[in-house]
XYZ file of C-alpha atoms in Angstrom:
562
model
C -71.503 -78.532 35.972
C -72.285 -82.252 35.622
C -70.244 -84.980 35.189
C -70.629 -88.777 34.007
C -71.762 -91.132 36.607
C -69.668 -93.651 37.112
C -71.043 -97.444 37.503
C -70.842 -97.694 41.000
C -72.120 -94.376 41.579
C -75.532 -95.450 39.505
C -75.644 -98.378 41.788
C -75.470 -96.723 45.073
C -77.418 -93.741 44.134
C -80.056 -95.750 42.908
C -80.425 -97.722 46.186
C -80.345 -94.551 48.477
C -82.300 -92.131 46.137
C -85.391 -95.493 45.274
C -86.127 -95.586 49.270
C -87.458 -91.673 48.957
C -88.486 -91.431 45.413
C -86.277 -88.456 44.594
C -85.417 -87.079 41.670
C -81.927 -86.751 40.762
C -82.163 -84.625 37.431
C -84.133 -81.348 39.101
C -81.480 -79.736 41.077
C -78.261 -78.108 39.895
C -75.067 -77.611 40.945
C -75.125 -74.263 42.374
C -71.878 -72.982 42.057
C -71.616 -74.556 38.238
C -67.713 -74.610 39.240
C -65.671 -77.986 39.525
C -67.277 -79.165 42.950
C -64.882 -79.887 46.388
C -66.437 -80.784 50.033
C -65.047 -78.624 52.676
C -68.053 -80.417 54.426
C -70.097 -83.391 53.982
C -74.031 -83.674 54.613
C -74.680 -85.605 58.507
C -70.928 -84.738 59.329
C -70.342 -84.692 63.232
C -70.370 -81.091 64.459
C -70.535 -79.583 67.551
C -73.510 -80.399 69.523
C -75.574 -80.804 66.046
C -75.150 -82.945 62.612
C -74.241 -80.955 59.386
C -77.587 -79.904 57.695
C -75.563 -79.840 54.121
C -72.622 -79.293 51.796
C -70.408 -77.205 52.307
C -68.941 -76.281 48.820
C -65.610 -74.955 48.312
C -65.318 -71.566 46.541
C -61.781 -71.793 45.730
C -60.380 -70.167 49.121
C -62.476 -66.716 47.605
C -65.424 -64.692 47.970
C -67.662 -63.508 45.248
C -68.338 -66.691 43.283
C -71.737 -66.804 41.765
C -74.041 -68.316 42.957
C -77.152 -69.406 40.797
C -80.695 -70.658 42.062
C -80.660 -75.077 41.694
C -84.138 -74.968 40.395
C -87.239 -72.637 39.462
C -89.520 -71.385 42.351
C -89.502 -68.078 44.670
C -87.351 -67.028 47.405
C -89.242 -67.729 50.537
C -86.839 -67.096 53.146
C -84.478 -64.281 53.955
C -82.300 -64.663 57.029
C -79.356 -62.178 57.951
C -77.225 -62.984 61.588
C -74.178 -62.001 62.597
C -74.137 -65.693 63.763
C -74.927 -69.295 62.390
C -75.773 -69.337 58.513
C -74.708 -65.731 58.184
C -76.808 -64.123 54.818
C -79.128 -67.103 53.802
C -81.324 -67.539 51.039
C -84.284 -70.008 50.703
C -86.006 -70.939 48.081
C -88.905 -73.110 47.783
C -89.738 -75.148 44.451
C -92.519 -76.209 43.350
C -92.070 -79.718 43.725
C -92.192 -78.874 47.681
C -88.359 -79.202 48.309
C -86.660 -76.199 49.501
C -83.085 -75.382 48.699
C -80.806 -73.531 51.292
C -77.972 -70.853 50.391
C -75.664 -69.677 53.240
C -72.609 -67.540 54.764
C -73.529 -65.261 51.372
C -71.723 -61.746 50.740
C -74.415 -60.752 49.086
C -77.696 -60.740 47.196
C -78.393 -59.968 43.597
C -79.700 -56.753 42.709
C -83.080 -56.822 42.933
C -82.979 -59.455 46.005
C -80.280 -57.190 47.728
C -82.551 -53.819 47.352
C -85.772 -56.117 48.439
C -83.807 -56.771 52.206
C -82.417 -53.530 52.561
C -85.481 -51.516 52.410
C -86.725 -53.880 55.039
C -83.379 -53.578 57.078
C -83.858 -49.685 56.818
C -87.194 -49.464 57.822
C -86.464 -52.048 61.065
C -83.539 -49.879 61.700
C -81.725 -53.374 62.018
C -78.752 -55.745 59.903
C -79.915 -58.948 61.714
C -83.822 -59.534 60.198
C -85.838 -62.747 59.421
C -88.350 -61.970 56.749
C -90.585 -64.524 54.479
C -91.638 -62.770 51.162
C -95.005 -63.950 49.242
C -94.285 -66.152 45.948
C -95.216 -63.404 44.036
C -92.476 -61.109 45.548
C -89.617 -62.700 44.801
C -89.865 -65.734 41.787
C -86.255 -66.821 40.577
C -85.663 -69.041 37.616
C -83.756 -72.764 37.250
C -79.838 -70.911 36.983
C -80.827 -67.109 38.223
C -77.763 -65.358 39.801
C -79.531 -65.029 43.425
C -76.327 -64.258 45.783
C -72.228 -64.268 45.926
C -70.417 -66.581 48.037
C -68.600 -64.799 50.960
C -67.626 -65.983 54.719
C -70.266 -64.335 56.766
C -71.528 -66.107 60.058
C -70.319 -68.938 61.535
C -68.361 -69.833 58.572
C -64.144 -70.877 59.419
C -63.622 -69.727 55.666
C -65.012 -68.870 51.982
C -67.275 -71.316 51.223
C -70.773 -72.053 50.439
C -73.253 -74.092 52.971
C -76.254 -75.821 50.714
C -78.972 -77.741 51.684
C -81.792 -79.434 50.188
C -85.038 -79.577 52.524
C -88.167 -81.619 52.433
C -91.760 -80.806 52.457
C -91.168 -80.824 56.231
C -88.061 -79.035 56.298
C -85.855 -81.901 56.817
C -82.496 -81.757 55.344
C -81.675 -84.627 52.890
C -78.005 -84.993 51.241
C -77.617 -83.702 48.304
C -75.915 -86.151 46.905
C -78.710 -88.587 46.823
C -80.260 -85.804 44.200
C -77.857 -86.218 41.621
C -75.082 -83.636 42.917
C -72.303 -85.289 41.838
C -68.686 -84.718 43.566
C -66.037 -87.064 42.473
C -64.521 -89.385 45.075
C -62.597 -92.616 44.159
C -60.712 -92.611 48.062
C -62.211 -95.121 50.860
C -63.246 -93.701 54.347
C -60.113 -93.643 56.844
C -60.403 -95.311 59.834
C -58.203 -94.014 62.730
C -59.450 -95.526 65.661
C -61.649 -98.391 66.989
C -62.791 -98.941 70.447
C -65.006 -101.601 72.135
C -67.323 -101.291 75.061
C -68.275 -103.656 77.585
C -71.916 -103.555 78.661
C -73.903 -104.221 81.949
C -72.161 -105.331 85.356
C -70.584 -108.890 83.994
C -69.405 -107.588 80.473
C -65.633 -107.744 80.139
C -62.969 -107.710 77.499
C -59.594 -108.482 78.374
C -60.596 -108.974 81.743
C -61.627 -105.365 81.964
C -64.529 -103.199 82.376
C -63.638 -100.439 80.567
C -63.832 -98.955 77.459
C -60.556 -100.188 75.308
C -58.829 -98.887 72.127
C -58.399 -101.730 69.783
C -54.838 -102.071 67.924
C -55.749 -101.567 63.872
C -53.612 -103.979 61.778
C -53.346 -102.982 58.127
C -54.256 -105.662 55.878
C -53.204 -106.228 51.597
C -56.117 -105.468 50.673
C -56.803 -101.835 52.325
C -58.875 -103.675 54.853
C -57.937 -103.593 58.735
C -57.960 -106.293 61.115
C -58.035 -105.920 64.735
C -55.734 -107.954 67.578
C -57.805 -110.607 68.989
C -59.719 -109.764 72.295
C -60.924 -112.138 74.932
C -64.744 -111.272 76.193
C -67.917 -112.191 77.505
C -71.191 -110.385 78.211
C -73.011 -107.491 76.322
C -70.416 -105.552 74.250
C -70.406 -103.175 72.352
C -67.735 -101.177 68.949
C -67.177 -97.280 68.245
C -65.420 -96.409 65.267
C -63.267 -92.756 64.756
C -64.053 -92.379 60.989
C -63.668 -89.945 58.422
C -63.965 -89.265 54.400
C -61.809 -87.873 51.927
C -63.037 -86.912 48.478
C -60.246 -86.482 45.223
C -60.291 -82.749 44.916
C -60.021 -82.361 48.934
C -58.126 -83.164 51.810
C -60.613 -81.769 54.561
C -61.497 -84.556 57.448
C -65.360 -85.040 55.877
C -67.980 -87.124 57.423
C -68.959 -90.540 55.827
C -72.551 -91.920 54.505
C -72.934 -95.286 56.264
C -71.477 -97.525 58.790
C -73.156 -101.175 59.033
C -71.853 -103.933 61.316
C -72.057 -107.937 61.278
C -71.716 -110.560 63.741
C -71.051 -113.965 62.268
C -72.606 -112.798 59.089
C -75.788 -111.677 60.726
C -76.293 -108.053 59.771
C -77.254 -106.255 63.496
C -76.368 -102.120 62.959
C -76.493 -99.611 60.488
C -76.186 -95.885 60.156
C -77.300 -93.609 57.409
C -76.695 -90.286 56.559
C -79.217 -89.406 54.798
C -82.312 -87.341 56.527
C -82.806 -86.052 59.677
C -84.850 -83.614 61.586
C -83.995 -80.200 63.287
C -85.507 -81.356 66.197
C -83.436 -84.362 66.885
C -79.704 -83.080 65.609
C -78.722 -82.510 69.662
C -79.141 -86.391 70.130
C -75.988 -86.599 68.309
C -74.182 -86.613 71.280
C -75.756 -89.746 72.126
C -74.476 -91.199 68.790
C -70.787 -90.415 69.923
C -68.818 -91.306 73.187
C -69.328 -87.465 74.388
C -66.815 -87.596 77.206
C -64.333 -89.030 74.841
C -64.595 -85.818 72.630
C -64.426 -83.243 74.898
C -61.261 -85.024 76.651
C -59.793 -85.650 73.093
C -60.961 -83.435 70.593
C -61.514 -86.682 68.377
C -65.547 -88.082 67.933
C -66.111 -91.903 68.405
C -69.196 -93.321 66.597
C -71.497 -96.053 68.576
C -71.643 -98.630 66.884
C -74.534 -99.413 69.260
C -78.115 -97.484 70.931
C -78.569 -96.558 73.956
C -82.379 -96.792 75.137
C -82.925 -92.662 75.584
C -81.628 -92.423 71.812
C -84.700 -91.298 69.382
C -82.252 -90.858 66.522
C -83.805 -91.482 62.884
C -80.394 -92.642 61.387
C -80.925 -96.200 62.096
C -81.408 -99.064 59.201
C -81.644 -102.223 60.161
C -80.445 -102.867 64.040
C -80.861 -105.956 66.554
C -80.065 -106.400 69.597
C -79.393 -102.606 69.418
C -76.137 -103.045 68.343
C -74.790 -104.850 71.023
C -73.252 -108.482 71.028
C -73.795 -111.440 73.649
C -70.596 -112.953 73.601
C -70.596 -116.441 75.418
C -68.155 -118.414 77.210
C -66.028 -120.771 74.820
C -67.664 -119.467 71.534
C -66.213 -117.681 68.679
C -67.117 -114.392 67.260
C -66.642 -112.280 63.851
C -67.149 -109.201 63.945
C -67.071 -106.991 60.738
C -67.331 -103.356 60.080
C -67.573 -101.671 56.877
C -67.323 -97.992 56.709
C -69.023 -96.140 53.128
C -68.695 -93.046 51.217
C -71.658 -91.737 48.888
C -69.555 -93.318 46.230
C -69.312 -96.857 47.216
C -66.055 -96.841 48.498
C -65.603 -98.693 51.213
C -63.192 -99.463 54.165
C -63.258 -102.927 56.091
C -62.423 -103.818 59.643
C -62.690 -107.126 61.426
C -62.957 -107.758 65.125
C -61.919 -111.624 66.011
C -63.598 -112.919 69.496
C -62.906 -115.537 71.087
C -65.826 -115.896 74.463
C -63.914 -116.570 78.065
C -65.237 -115.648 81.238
C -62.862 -114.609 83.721
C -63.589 -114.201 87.428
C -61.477 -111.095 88.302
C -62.034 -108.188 86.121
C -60.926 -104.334 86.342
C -64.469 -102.602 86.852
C -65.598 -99.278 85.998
C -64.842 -96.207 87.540
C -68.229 -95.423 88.457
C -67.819 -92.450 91.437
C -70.619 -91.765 93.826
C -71.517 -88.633 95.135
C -74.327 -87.044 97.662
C -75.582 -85.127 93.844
C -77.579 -87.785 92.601
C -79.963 -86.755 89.549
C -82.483 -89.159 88.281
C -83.279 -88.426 84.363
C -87.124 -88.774 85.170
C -87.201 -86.275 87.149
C -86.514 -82.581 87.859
C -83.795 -82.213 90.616
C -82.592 -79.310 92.467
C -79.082 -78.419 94.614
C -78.590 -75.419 96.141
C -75.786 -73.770 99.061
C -73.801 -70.781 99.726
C -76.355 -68.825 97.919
C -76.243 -70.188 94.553
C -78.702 -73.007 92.985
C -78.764 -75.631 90.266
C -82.078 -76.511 88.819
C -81.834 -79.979 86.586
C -85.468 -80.335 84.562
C -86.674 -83.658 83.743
C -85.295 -85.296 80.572
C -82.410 -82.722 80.467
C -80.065 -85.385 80.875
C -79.878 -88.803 79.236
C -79.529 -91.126 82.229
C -79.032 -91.237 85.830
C -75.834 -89.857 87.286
C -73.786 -89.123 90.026
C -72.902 -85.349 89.705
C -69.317 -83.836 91.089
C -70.591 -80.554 92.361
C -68.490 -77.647 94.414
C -69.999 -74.787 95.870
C -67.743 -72.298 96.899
C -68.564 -68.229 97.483
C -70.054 -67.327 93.987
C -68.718 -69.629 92.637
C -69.483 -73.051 91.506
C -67.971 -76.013 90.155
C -70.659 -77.746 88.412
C -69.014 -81.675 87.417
C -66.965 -81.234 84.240
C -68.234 -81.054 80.272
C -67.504 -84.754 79.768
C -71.796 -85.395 80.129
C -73.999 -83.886 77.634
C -76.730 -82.269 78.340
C -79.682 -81.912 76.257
C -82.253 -79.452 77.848
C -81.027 -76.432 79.885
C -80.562 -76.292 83.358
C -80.923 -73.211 85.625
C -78.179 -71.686 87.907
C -78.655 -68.969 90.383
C -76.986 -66.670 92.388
C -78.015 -64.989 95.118
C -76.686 -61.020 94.807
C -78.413 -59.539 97.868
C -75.096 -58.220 99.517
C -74.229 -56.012 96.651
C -75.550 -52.800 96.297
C -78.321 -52.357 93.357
C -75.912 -49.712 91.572
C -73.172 -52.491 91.460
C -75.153 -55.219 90.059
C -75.562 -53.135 87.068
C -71.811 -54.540 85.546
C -72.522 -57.807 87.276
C -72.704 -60.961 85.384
C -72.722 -64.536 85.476
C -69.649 -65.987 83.595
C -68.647 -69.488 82.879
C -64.787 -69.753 83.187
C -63.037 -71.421 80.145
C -60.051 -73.909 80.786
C -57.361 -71.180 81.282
C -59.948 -69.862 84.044
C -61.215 -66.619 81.865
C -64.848 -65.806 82.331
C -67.130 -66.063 79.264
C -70.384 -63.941 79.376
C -73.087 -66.802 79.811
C -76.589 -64.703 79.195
C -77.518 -63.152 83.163
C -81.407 -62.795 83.944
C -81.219 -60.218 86.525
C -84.609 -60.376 88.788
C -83.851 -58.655 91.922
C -81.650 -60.009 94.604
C -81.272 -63.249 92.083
C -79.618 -63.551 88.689
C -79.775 -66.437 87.070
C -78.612 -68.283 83.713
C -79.342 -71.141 81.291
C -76.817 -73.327 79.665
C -75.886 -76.600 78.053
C -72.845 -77.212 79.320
C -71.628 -78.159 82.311
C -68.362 -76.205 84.017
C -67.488 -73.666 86.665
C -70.014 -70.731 86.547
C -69.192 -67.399 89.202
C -69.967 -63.899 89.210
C -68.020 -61.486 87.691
C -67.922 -57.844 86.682
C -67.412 -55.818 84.070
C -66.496 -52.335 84.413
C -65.012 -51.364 81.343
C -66.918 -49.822 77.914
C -66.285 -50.969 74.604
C -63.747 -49.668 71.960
C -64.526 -48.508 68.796
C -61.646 -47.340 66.268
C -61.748 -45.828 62.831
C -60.266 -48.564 60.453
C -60.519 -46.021 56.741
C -60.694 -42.906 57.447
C -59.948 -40.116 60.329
C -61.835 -37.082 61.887
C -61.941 -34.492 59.259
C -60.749 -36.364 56.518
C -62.155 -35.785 52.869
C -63.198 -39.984 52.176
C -64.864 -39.252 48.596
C -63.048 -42.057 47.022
C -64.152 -44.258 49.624
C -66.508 -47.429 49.108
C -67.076 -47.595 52.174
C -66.820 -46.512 56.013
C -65.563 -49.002 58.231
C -65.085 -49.285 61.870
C -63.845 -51.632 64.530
C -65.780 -52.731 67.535
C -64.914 -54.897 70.745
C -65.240 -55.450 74.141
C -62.563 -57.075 76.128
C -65.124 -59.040 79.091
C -69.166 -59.529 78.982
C -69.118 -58.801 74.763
C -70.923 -56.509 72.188
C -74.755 -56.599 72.777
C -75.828 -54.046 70.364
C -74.448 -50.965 68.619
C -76.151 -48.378 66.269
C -75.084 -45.552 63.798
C -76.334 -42.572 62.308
C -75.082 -39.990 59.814
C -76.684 -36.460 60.508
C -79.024 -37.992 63.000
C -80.501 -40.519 60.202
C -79.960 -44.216 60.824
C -77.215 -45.974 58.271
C -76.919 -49.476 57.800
C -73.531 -50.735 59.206
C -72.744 -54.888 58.251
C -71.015 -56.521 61.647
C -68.377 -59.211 61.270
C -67.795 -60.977 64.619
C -64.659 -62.454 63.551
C -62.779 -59.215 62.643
C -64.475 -56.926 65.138
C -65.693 -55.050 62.245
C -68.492 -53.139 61.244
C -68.997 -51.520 57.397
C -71.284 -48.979 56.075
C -71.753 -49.471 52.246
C -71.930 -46.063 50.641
C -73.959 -47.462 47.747
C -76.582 -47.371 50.093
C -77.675 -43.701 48.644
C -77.894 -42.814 52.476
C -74.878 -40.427 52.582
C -75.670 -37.756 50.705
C -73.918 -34.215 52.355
C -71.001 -32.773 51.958
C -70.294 -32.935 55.524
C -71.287 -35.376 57.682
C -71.347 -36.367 61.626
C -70.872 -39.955 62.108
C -72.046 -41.375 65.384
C -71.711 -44.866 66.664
C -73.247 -46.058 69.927
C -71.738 -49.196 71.141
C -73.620 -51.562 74.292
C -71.819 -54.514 75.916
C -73.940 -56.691 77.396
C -73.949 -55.457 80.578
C -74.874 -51.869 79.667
C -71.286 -50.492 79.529
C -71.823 -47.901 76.560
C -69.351 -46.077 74.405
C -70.356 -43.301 72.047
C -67.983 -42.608 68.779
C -68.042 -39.449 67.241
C -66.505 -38.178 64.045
C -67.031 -35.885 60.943
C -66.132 -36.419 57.354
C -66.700 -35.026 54.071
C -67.625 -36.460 50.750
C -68.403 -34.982 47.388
């Protein structure tokens, strides 16, 4: 469903859609519903930027949802995980289109994957049919909206993809979603730079006051500085038809009417998305649950989203000058929010520094870096943080306290135990867990290799050993043992594991293989009896459930169906 472009909307389209010669009349709305964001394309996510739009589907499941443009689908991905059911399709103007967290497939799409499923013996399968396997027309029904992977709720996740698979907003190809509200800002935050930067006569990062001004705009307090400093912003967007807290399309900043930053949400690449944790003040998040935007670049940042920047965002503020300092915050639409920064230069000689702590865990960024006692190791590759630091490191008797989750880190680092005092039988339910805040311990994948087991992670936190000894639980959700389930659609039965987690499970009807769909978030796994696979009158259901450290429970039951 398409709607009038408003003026501004030409204008700003036009200027973001010109730089990549795109054309805005070739996709369509997929849904063909009255369009709300529950999501925004280059939101802030965890650990990655939002590769889409995430479309609202009216709080439901089931929506249609009908192919943007002609071309074939050349991409089927099923997960319990991540996108969930996913769709590709690739057009033939070399732009791919992205469907995901489906409930299902059309018909002919639908019996395509499970044939494949049933022949791999496997829900979770990647497969990449021929064009001449799967064409779809501009409008085809291809799938029905539903909540499966990673998805908080019912919606539908939609991308647009370059010849390179780089995602590209949506927007910028005539998607239209009507927004007439400006970005929000509800924080801003300035950051002094380099051993003599100061503001206030401190060090430290600061939380400027926002004063509201007539005309929607805000102005900050005044702040005293000198040196290299440089602004974060806490932004979000808000379109007419939703409240959700959605990410924004551009952020520039001036100094004295000098443009010197802007970001763009507009492309990106797979293979950079992690580097958004340079882009916000990481520590900041994890302490406050609330992302920060630099409004500045540090050297190790390769991101793409740049426009114009000098000075890489920073300003040199001298002694006994003034300073003004503007930000303005855009939606897709052109609305826009305004904050100003007045500075007034004055060096002062006594100024609160930095916390910076030293410790005898120093790790170079250039350069791989090992620590190791009591029997357990940490192994830090080159490049797998962004700069040098001073690490806070504990090691106790398995156990280790590895600095705290306020430090990104990009590439994964090793840790190792050492498990030669236990007895080969026991290190069978042994595992290396990473305890969560309340001090429960999270399965964290264990390489077991002999006397040493080892693990790979991103995050940094107290990892220790830790067993599990107890089997899954499975329980019949619709029917019992012995119970006549003719009427039923389907069979459906619940699965969990109360330590390490569910690795794998498998089921079988009269010894043959069924299908069974597994929903992480409910615990849940369903057969589909319009599979055509249950066909007796009686039939022995077995389910074989693994956790993943080889704890295994095996569910048995009969039931009948005419």
């Amino acid at each position: 469903m398409r709607t009038v472009f408003t003026a501004v909307f030409l204008v700003f389209s036009f200027v973001s859609t010109a730089q990549y010669n795109l054309p805005e009349d070739y996709f369509d709305d997929p849904l063909q519903v009255p369009l709300a964001l529950a999501g925004t394309f280059g939101e802030l996510r965890s650990n990655h930027f939002h590769s889409g739009l995430d479309l609202k589907t009216q709080q439901r499941e089931g929506l249609p949802i009908h192919s943007s443009a002609e071309g074939f689908i050349s991409r089927i991905n099923i997960s319990h995980y991540g996108y969930g059911k996913a769709l590709y399709v690739q057009h033939p103007n070399g732009f791919t289109t992205v469907y995901a967290h489906l409930k299902n497939f059309s018909p002919r799409i639908e019996k395509y994957i499970k044939d494949l499923q049933y022949k791999k013996e496997s829900f979770e399968i990647e497969v990449f049919p021929s064009a001449e396997e799967l064409p779809v027309e501009r409008g085809e029904l291809i799938a029905s909206s539903g909540n499966t992977g990673g998805s908080g709720g019912p919606h539908l996740h939609f991308e647009i993809r370059d010849e390179q698979q780089r995602p590209m907003n949506p927007l910028m190809f005539g998607i239209e979603i009507k927004d007439t509200r400006a970005p929000l800002v509800d924080g801003f935050y300035v950051y002094p730079q380099g051993e003599d930067a100061h503001v206030n006569g401190s060090a430290k990062r600061q939380k400027l006051r926002l004063i509201p001004q007539n005309d929607g705009s805000y102005k900050t307090e005044e702040i005293n500085a000198c040196g290299d400093i440089g602004f974060g912003v806490s932004t979000i967007d808000q379109q007419d038809a939703a409240y959700n807290r959605n990410g924004v399309f551009r952020i520039e900043a001036s100094a004295n009417g000098d443009k010197i930053f802007q970001a763009n949400f507009e492309k990106f690449s797979f293979a950079e998305t992690r580097h958004l944790n340079q882009l916000i003040d990481y520590g900041y998040y994890t302490e406050n649950n609330r992302r920060i935007q630099k409004l500045f670049i540090e050297p190790s940042n390769p991101l793409s989203i740049y426009g114009p920047v000098k000075n890489e965002g920073y300003l040199h503020i001298k002694d006994s000058l003034s300073y003004d300092y503007v930000v303005k915050v855009t939606d897709f639409s052109g609305n826009e929010r305004i904050v100003r920064v007045p500075i007034e230069g004055k060096f002062e000689q006594n100024i609160t520094p930095k916390e910076d702590k030293t410790t005898q865990y120093f790790v170079p960024t250039n350069e791989p870096t090992l620590f190791e006692d009591k029997g357990i190791d940490v192994y830090i590759p080159k490049n797998s943080l962004y700069k040098d630091i001073y690490l806070d490191i504990t090691f106790e008797d398995e156990k280790i306290k590895l600095h705290e989750d306020i430090i990104p880190i990009h590439s994964s680092i090793t840790i190792g135990f050492d498990v030669s005092k236990y007895k080969p039988e026991d290190r069978e339910q042994l595992f290396i867990a990473e305890l969560n805040k309340w001090g429960k311990p999270n399965y964290s994948t264990t390489y077991k290799d002999g006397d040493r087991f080892t693990t790979k992670t991103r995050t940094f936190g107290t990892y220790t050993l830790a067993s599990d000894l107890k089997a899954p639980t499975v329980t019949p959700v619709n029917f019992r043992d012995g119970q006549w389930i003719s009427n039923n659609k389907d069979l459906k039965v619940k699965i969990s594991d109360d330590l390490s987690g569910i690795k794998s499970y498998r089921a079988t009807v009269n010894g043959k293989f069924i299908l069974m769909e597994y929903e992480y978030k409910q615990n849940l796994l369903t057969h589909d009896f319009s599979d055509g696979v249950v066909n007796e009158t009686e039939n022995h259901l077995k389910i074989e459930v693994v956790d993943n450290v080889g704890n295994t429970t095996i569910f048995e039951s009969t039931f009948f169906r005419k």
